[in-house]
mmCIF file of C-alpha atoms and ligand atoms in Angstrom:
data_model
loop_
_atom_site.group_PDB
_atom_site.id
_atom_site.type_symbol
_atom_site.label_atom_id
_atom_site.label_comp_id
_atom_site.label_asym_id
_atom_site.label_seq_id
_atom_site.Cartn_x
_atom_site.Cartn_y
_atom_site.Cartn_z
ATOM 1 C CA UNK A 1 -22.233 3.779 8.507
ATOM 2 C CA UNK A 2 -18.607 4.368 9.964
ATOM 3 C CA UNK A 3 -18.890 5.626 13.365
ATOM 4 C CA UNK A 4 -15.226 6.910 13.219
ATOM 5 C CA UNK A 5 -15.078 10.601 11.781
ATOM 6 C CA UNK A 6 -12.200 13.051 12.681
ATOM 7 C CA UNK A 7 -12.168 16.909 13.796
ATOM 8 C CA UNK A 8 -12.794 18.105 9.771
ATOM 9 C CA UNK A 9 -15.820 15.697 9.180
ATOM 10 C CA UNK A 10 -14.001 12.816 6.977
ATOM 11 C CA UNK A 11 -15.359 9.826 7.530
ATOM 12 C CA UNK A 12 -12.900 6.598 7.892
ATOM 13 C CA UNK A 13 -13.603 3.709 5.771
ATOM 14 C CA UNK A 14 -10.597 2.804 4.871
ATOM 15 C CA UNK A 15 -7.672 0.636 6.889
ATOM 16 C CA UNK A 16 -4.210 -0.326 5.983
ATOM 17 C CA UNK A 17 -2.361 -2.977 7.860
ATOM 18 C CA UNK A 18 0.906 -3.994 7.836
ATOM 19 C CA UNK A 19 1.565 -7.077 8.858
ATOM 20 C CA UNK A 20 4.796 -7.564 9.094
ATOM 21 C CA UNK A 21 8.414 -5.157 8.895
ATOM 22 C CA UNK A 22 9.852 -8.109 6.766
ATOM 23 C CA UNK A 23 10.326 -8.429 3.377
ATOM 24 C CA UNK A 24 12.518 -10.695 0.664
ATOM 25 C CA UNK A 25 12.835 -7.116 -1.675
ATOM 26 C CA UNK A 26 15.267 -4.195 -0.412
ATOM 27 C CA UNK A 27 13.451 -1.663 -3.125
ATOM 28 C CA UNK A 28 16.377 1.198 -3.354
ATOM 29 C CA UNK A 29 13.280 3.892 -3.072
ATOM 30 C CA UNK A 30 11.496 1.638 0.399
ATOM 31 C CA UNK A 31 14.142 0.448 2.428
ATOM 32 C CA UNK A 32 18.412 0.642 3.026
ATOM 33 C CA UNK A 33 20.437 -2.147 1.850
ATOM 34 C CA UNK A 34 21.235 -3.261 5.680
ATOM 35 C CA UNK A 35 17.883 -3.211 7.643
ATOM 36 C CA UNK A 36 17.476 -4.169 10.879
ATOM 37 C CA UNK A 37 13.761 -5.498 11.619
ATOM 38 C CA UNK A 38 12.060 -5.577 14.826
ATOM 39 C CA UNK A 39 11.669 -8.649 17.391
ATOM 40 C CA UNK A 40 8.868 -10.845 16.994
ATOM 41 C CA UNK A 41 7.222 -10.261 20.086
ATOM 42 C CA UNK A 42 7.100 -6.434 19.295
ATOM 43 C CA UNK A 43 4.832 -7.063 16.141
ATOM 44 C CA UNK A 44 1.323 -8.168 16.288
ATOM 45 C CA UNK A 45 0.600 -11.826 16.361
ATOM 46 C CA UNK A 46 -1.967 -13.112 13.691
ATOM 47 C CA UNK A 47 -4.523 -13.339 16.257
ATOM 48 C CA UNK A 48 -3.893 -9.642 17.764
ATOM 49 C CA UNK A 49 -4.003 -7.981 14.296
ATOM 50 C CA UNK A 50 -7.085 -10.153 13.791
ATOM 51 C CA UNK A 51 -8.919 -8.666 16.550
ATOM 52 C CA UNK A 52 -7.599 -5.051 15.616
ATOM 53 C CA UNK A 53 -9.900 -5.931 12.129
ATOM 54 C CA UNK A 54 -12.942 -7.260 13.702
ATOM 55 C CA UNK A 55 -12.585 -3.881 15.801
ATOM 56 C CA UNK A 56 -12.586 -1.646 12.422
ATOM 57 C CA UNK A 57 -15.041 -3.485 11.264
ATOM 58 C CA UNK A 58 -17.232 -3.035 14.029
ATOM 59 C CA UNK A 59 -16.645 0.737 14.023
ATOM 60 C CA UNK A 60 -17.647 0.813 10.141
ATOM 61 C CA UNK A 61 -14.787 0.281 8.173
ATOM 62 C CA UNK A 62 -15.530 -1.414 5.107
ATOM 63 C CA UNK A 63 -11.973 -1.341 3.322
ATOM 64 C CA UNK A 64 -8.768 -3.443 4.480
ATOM 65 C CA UNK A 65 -6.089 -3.739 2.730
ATOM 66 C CA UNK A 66 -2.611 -5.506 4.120
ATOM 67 C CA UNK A 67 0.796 -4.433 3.798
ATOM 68 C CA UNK A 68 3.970 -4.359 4.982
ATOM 69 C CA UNK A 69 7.430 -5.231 4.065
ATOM 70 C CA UNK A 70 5.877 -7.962 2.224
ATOM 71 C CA UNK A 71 2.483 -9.530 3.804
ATOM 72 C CA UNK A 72 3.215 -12.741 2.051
ATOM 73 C CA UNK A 73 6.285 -13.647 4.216
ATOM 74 C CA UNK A 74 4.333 -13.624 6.969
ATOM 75 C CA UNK A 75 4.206 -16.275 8.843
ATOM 76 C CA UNK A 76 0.457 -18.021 9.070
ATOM 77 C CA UNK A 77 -0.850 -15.329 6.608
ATOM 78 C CA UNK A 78 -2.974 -17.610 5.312
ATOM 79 C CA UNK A 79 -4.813 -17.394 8.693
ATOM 80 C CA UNK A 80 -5.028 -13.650 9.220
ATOM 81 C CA UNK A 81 -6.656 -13.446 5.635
ATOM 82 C CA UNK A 82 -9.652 -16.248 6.357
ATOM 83 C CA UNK A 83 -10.325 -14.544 9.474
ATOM 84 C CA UNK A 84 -10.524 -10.775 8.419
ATOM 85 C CA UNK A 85 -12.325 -12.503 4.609
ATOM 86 C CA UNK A 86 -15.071 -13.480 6.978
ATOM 87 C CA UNK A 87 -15.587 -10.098 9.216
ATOM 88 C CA UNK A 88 -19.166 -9.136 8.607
ATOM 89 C CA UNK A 89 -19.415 -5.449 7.059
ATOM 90 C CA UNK A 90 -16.140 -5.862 4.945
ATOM 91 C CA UNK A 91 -16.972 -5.019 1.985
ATOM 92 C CA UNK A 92 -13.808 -4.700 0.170
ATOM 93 C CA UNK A 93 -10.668 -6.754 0.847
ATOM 94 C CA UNK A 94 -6.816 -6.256 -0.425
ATOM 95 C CA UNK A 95 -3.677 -6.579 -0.140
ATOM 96 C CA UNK A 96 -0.514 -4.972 -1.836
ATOM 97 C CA UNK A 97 2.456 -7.308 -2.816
ATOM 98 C CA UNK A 98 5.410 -7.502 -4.210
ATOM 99 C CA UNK A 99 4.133 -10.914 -6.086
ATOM 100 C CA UNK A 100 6.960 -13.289 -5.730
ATOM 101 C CA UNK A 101 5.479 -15.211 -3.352
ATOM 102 C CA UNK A 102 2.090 -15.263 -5.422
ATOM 103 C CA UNK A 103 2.077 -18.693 -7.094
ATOM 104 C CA UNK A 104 1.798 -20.009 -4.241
ATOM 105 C CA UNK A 105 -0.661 -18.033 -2.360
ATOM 106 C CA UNK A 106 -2.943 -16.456 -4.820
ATOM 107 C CA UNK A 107 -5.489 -19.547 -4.966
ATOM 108 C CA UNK A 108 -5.892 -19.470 -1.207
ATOM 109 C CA UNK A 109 -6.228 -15.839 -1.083
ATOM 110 C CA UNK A 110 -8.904 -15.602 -3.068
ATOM 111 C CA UNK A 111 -10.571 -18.592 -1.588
ATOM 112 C CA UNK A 112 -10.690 -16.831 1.910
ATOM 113 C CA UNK A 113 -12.531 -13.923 0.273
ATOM 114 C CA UNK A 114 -9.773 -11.563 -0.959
ATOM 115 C CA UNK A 115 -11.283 -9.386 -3.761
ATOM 116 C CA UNK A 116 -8.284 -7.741 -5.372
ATOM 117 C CA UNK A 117 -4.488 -7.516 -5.680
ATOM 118 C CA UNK A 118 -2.241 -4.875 -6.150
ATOM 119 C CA UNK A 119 1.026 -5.853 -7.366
ATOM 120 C CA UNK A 120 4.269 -3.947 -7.660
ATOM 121 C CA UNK A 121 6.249 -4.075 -10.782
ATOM 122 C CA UNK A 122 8.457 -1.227 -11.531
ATOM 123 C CA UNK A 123 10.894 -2.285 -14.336
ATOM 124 C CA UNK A 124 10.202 -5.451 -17.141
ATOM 125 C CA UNK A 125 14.039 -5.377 -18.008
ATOM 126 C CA UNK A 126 15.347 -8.253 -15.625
ATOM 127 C CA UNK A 127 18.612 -6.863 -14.534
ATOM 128 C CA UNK A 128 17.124 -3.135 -13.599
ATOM 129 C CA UNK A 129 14.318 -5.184 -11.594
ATOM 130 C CA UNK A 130 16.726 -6.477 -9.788
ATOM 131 C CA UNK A 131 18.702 -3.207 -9.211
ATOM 132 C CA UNK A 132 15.206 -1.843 -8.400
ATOM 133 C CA UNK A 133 14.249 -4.439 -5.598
ATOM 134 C CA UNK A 134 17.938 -4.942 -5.009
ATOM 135 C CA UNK A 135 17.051 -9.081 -4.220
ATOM 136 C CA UNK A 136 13.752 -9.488 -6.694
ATOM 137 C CA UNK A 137 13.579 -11.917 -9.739
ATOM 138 C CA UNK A 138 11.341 -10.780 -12.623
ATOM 139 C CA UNK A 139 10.897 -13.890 -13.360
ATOM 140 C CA UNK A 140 9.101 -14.901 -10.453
ATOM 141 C CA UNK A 141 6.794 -11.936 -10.434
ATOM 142 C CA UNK A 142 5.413 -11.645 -13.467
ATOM 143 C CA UNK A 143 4.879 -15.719 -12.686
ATOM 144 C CA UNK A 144 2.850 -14.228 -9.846
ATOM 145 C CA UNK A 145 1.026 -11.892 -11.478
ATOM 146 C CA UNK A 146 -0.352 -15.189 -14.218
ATOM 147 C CA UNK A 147 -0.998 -16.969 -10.952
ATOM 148 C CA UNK A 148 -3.372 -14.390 -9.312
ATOM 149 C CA UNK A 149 -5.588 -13.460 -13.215
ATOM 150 C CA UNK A 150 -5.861 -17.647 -13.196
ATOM 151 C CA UNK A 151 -7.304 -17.300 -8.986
ATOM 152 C CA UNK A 152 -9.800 -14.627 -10.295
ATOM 153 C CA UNK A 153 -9.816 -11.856 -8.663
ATOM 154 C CA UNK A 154 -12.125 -9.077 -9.294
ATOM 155 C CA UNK A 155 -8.927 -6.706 -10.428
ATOM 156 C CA UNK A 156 -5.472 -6.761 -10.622
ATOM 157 C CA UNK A 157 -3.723 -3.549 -10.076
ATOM 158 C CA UNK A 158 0.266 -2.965 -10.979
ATOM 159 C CA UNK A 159 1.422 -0.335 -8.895
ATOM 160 C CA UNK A 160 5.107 1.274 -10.060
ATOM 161 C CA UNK A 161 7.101 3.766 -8.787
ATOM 162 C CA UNK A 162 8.967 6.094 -11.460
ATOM 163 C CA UNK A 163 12.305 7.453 -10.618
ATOM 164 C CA UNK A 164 13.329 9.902 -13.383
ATOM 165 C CA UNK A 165 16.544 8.289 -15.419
ATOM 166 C CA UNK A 166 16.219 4.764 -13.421
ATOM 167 C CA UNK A 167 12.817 3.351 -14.713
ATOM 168 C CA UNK A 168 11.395 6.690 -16.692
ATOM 169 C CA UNK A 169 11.491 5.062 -19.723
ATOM 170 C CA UNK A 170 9.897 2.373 -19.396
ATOM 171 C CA UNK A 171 6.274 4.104 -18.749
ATOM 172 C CA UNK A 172 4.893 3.158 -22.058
ATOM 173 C CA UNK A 173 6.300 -0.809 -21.803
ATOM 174 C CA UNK A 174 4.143 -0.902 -18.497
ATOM 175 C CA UNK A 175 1.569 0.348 -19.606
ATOM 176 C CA UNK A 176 1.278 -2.265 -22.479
ATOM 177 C CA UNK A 177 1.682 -4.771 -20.493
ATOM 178 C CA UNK A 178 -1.046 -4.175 -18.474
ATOM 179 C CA UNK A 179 -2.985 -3.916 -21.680
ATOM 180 C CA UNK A 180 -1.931 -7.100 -22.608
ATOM 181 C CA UNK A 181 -2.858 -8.388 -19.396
ATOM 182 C CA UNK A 182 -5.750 -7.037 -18.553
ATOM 183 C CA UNK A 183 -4.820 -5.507 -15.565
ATOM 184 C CA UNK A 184 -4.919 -1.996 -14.029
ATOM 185 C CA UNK A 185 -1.560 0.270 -13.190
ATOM 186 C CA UNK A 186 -1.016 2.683 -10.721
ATOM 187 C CA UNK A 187 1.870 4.889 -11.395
ATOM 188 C CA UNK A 188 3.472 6.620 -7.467
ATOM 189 C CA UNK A 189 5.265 9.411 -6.990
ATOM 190 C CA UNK A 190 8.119 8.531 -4.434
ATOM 191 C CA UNK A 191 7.607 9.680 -0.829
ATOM 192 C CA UNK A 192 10.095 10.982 0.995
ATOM 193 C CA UNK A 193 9.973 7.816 3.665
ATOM 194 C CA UNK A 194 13.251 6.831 5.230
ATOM 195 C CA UNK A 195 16.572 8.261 4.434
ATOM 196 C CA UNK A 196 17.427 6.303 1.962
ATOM 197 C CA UNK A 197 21.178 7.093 0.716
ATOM 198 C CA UNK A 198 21.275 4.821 -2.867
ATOM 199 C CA UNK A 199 19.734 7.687 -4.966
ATOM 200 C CA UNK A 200 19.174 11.373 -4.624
ATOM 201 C CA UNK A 201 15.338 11.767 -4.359
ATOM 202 C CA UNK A 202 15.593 15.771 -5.990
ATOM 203 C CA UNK A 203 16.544 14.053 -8.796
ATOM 204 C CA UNK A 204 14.988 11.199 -9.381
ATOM 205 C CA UNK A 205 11.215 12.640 -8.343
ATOM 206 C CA UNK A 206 9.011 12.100 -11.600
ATOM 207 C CA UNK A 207 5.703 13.571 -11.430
ATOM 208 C CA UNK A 208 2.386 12.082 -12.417
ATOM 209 C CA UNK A 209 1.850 14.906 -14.626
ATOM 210 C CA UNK A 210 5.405 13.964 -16.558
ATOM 211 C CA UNK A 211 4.615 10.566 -16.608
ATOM 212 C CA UNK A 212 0.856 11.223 -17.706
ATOM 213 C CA UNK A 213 2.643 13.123 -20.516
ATOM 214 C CA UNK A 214 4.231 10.125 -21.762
ATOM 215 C CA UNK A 215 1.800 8.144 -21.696
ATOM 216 C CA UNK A 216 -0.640 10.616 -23.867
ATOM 217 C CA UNK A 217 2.039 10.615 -26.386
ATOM 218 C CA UNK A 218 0.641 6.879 -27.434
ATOM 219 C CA UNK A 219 -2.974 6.442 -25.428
ATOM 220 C CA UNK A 220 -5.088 9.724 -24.849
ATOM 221 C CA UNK A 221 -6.509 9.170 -21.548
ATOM 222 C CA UNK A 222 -10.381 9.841 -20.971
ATOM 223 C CA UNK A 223 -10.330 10.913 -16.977
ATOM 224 C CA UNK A 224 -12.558 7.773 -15.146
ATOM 225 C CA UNK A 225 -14.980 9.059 -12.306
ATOM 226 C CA UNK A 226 -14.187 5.860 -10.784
ATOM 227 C CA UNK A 227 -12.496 5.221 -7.440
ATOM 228 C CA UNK A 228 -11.334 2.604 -5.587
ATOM 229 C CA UNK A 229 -11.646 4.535 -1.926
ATOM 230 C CA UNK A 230 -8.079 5.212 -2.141
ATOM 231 C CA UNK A 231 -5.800 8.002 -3.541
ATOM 232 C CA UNK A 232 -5.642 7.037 -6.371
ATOM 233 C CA UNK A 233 -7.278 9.580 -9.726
ATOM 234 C CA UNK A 234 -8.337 7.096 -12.569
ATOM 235 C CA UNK A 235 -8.204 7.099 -16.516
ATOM 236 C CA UNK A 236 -9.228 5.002 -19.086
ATOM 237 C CA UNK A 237 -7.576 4.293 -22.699
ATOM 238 C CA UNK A 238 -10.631 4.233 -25.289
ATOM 239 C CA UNK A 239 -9.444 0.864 -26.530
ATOM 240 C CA UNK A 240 -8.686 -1.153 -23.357
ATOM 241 C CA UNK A 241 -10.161 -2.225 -20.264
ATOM 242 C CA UNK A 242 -7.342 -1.400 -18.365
ATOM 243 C CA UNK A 243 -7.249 1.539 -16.238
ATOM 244 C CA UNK A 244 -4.457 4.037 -15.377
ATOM 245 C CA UNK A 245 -4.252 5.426 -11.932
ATOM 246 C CA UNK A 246 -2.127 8.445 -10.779
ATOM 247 C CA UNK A 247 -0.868 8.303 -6.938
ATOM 248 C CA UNK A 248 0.866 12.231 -6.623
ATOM 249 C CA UNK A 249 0.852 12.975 -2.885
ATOM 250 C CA UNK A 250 3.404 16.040 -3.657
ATOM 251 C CA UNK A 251 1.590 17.343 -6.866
ATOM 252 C CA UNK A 252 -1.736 16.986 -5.918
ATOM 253 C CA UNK A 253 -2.499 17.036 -2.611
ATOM 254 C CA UNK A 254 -5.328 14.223 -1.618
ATOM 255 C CA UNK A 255 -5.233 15.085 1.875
ATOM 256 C CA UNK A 256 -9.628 16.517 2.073
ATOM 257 C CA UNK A 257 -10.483 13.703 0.750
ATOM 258 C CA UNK A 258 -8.878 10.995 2.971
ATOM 259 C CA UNK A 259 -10.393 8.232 4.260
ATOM 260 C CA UNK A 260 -8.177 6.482 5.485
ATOM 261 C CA UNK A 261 -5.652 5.480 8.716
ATOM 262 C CA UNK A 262 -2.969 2.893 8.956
ATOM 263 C CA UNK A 263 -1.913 0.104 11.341
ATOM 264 C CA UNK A 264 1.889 -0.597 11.525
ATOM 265 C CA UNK A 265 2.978 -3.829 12.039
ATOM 266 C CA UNK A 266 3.649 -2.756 15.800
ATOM 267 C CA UNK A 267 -0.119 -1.999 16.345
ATOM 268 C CA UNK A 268 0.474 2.066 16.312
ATOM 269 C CA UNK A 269 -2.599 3.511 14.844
ATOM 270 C CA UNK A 270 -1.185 6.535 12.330
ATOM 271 C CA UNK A 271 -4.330 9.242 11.707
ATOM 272 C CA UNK A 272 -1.770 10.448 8.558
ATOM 273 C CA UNK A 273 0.969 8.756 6.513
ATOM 274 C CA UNK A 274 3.208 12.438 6.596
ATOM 275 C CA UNK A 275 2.558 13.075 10.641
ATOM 276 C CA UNK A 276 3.900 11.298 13.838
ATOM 277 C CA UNK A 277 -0.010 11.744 14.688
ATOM 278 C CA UNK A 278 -0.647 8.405 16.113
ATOM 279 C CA UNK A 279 -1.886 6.200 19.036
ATOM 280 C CA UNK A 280 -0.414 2.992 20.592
ATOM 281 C CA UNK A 281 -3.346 0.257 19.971
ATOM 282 C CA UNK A 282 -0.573 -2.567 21.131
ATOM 283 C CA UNK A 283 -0.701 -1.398 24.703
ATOM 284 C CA UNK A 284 -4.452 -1.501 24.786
ATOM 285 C CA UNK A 285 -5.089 -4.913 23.319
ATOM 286 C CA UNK A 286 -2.203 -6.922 25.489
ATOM 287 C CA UNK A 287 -3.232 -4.960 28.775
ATOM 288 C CA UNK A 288 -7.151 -6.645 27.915
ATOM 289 C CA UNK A 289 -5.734 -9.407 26.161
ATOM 290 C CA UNK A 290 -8.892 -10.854 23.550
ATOM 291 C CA UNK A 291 -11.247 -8.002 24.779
ATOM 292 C CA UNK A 292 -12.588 -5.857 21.788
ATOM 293 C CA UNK A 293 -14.769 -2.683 23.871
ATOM 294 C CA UNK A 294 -11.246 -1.167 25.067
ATOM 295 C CA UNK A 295 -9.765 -1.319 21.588
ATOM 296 C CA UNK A 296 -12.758 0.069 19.896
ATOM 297 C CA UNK A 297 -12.223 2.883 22.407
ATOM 298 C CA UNK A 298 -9.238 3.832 22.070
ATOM 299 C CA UNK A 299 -10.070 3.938 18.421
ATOM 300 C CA UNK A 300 -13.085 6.267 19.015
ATOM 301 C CA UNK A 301 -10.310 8.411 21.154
ATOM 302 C CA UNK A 302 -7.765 8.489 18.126
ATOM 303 C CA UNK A 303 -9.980 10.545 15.526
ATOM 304 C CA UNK A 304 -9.365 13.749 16.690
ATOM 305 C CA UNK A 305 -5.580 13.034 16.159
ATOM 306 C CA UNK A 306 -5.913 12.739 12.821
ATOM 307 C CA UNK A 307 -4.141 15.975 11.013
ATOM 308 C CA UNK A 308 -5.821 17.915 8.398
ATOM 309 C CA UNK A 309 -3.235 17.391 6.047
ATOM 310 C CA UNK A 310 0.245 15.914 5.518
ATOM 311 C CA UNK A 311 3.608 17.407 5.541
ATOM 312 C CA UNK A 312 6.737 16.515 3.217
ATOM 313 C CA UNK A 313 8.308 17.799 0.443
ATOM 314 C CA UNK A 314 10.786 16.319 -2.293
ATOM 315 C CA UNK A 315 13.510 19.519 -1.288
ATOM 316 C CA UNK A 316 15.681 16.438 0.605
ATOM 317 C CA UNK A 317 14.685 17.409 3.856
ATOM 318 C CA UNK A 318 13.765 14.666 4.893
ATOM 319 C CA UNK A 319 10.678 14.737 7.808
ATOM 320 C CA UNK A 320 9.252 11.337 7.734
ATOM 321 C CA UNK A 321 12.085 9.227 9.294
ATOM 322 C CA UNK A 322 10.450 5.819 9.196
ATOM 323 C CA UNK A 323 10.921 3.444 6.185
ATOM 324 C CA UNK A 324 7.675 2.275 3.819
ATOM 325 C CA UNK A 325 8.115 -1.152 4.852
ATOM 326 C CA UNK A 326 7.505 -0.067 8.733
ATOM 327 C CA UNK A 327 3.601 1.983 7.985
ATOM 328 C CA UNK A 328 2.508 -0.028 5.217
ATOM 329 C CA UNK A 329 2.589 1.702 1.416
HETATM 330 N N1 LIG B 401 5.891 -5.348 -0.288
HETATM 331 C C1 LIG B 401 4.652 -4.955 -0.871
HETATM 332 C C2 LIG B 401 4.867 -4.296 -2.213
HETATM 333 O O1 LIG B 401 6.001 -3.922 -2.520
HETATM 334 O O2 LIG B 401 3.908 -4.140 -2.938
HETATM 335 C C3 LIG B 401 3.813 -4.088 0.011
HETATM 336 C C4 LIG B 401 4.492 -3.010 0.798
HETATM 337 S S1 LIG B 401 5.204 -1.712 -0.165
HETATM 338 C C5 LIG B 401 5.843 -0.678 1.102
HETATM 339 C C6 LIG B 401 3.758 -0.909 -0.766
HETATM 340 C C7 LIG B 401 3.941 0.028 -1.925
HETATM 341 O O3 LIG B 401 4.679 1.148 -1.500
HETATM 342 C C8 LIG B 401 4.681 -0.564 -3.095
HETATM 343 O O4 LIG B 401 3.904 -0.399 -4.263
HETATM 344 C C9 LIG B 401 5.937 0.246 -3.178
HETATM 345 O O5 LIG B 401 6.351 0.409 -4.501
HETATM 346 C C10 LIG B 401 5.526 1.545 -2.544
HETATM 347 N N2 LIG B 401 6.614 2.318 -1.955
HETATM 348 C C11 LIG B 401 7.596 1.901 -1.128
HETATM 349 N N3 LIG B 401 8.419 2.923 -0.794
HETATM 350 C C12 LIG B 401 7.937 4.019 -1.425
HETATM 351 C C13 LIG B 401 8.330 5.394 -1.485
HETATM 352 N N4 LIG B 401 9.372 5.843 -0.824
HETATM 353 N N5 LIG B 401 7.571 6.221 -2.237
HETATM 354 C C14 LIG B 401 6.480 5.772 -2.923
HETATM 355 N N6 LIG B 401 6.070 4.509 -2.901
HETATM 356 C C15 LIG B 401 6.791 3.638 -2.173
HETATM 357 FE FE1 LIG B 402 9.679 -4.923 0.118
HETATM 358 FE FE2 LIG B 402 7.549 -3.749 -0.903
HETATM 359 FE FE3 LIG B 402 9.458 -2.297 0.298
HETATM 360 FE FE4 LIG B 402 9.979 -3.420 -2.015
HETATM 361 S S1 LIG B 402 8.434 -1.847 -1.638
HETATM 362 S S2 LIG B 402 11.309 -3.468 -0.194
HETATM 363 S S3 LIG B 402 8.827 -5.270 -1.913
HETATM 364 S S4 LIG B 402 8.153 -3.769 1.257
#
């Protein structure tokens, strides 16, 4: 039973860590072309974010994922996923990837007691890919994704981010290729995170009701009750095992529901992705360096920060000024 519930009675299950500002992808819609990341000894080390777990853990939290920038350039991630696979009470363990770097982590992953993947592919035409991630090789990813279904995890989840006239027209190719696969796909509306000058996001924002469109014009989707603690709303084709998840944090607002808070890479504790709303968890666990009771605490403390819902729009004003790669997606 999570002992961590905020000021309108949601319970917190749910943690997202990012483990690192870093990443080998600039994706036009996450980060600029020119990013400047942050010193190393402003980030967690493997063993801090480690403790930061066993503290959520402790408080009830049964859901971690890891993010970033890209958790598998991490240094010694191998580590930081054995410890957190064996944290009693976990009950569900992930992380979200870009993939590239999965052939040669997947087997280890699962072996420290990762349960799923989720996997970001937004384009299966090699040259937009790597207009899309700016640095990414298709190649390589799709490589990744083989390497993870031969591991065994429990599910694979493709998670893509439509931009209307850059990857819209590709829905239906993604789709059957995680029917061929076997895998799940998430399709995101883009968040207005970071000012990111490539593209203008009031014209490229595709809603999940557009994109479920297309996809109806080929599969009807059955709605699926099923949920995987996170945002996202579930269908099922009648002919497949795959599933197709909506994220839509403009067009349908998930905020009653939420379960969840976020770590960022420089231990700040954010109640709400759309909010500032957050507490400083690095200056706890380096001023009681190892010690877990002051952490928990100021844990405890941080519920009633968490907002009652977010705040951003797609109108180009642009609220949120920190970059995906910074809170974790
Ligand atoms: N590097 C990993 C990856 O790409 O999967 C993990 C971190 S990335 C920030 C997590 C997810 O956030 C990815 O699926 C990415 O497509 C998504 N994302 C990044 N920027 C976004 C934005 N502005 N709006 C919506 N989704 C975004
Ligand atoms: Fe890197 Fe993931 Fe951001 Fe792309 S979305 S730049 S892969 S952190």
């Amino acid at each position: 039973m999570s002992e961590l519930i905020d000021d309108f009675d949601r319970r917190i299950k749910y943690v997202r860590i990012s483990v690192t500002d870093r990443c080998d992808f600039r994706c036009v819609y996450c980060m600029g072309e020119e990013m400047t990341f942050l010193p190393r000894d402003q980030v967690l080390s493997i063993e801090e974010i480690s403790l930061v777990a066993r503290a959520f853990t402790e408080l009830g939290v049964e859901k971690i994922r890891l993010t970033g920038g890209e958790p598998l350039v991490r240094r010694n991630i191998d580590e930081l996923v054995k410890n957190i696979g064996a944290l009693e009470g976990l009950r569900d363990f992930t992380m979200t990837t870009n993939g590239a770097q999965l052939r040669r982590y997947a087997s280890s992953l699962r072996q420290s007691g990762m349960q799923r993947l989720n996997i970001s592919l937004d384009s299966l035409n090699p040259e937009r890919f790597r207009e899309l991630t700016r640095t990414g090789n298709l190649e390589k990813v799709i490589d990744g994704i083989r390497a993870a279904k031969e591991a065994g995890f429990e599910r694979i989840k493709l998670n893509a981010v439509i931009l209307k006239g850059r990857n819209d027209d590709e829905i239906l190719d993604l789709v059957d290729f995680a029917r061929d696969e076997g895998v799940d796909i998430s399709f995101i509306e883009e968040m207005p995170l970071g000012n990111v000058s490539e593209h203008s996001r009031q014209e490229t924002f595709c809603s999940s009701d557009d994109v479920r469109a297309m996809i109806e014009t080929r599969y009807p989707l059955l709605h699926s009750p099923e949920n995987s603690g996170g945002p996202s709303r579930y269908y099922r084709m009648a002919d497949s095992s795959s599933r197709i998840g909506f994220i839509s944090p403009h067009s349908h607002n998930f905020c009653d529901t939420c379960n969840r808070v976020r770590v960022t890479c420089e231990g700040r504790l954010l109640l709400c992705l759309g909010n500032e709303h957050s507490t400083d968890l690095r200056e706890v666990i380096r001023r009681f360096p190892g010690e877990i009771e002051p952490l928990k605490q100021r844990i405890r403390e941080s519920m009633s920060l968490k907002p009652h819902r977010h705040h951003f729009t797609t109108d180009g004003d642009v609220q949120i000024v920190r970059f995906m790669n910074m809170t974790g997606g």
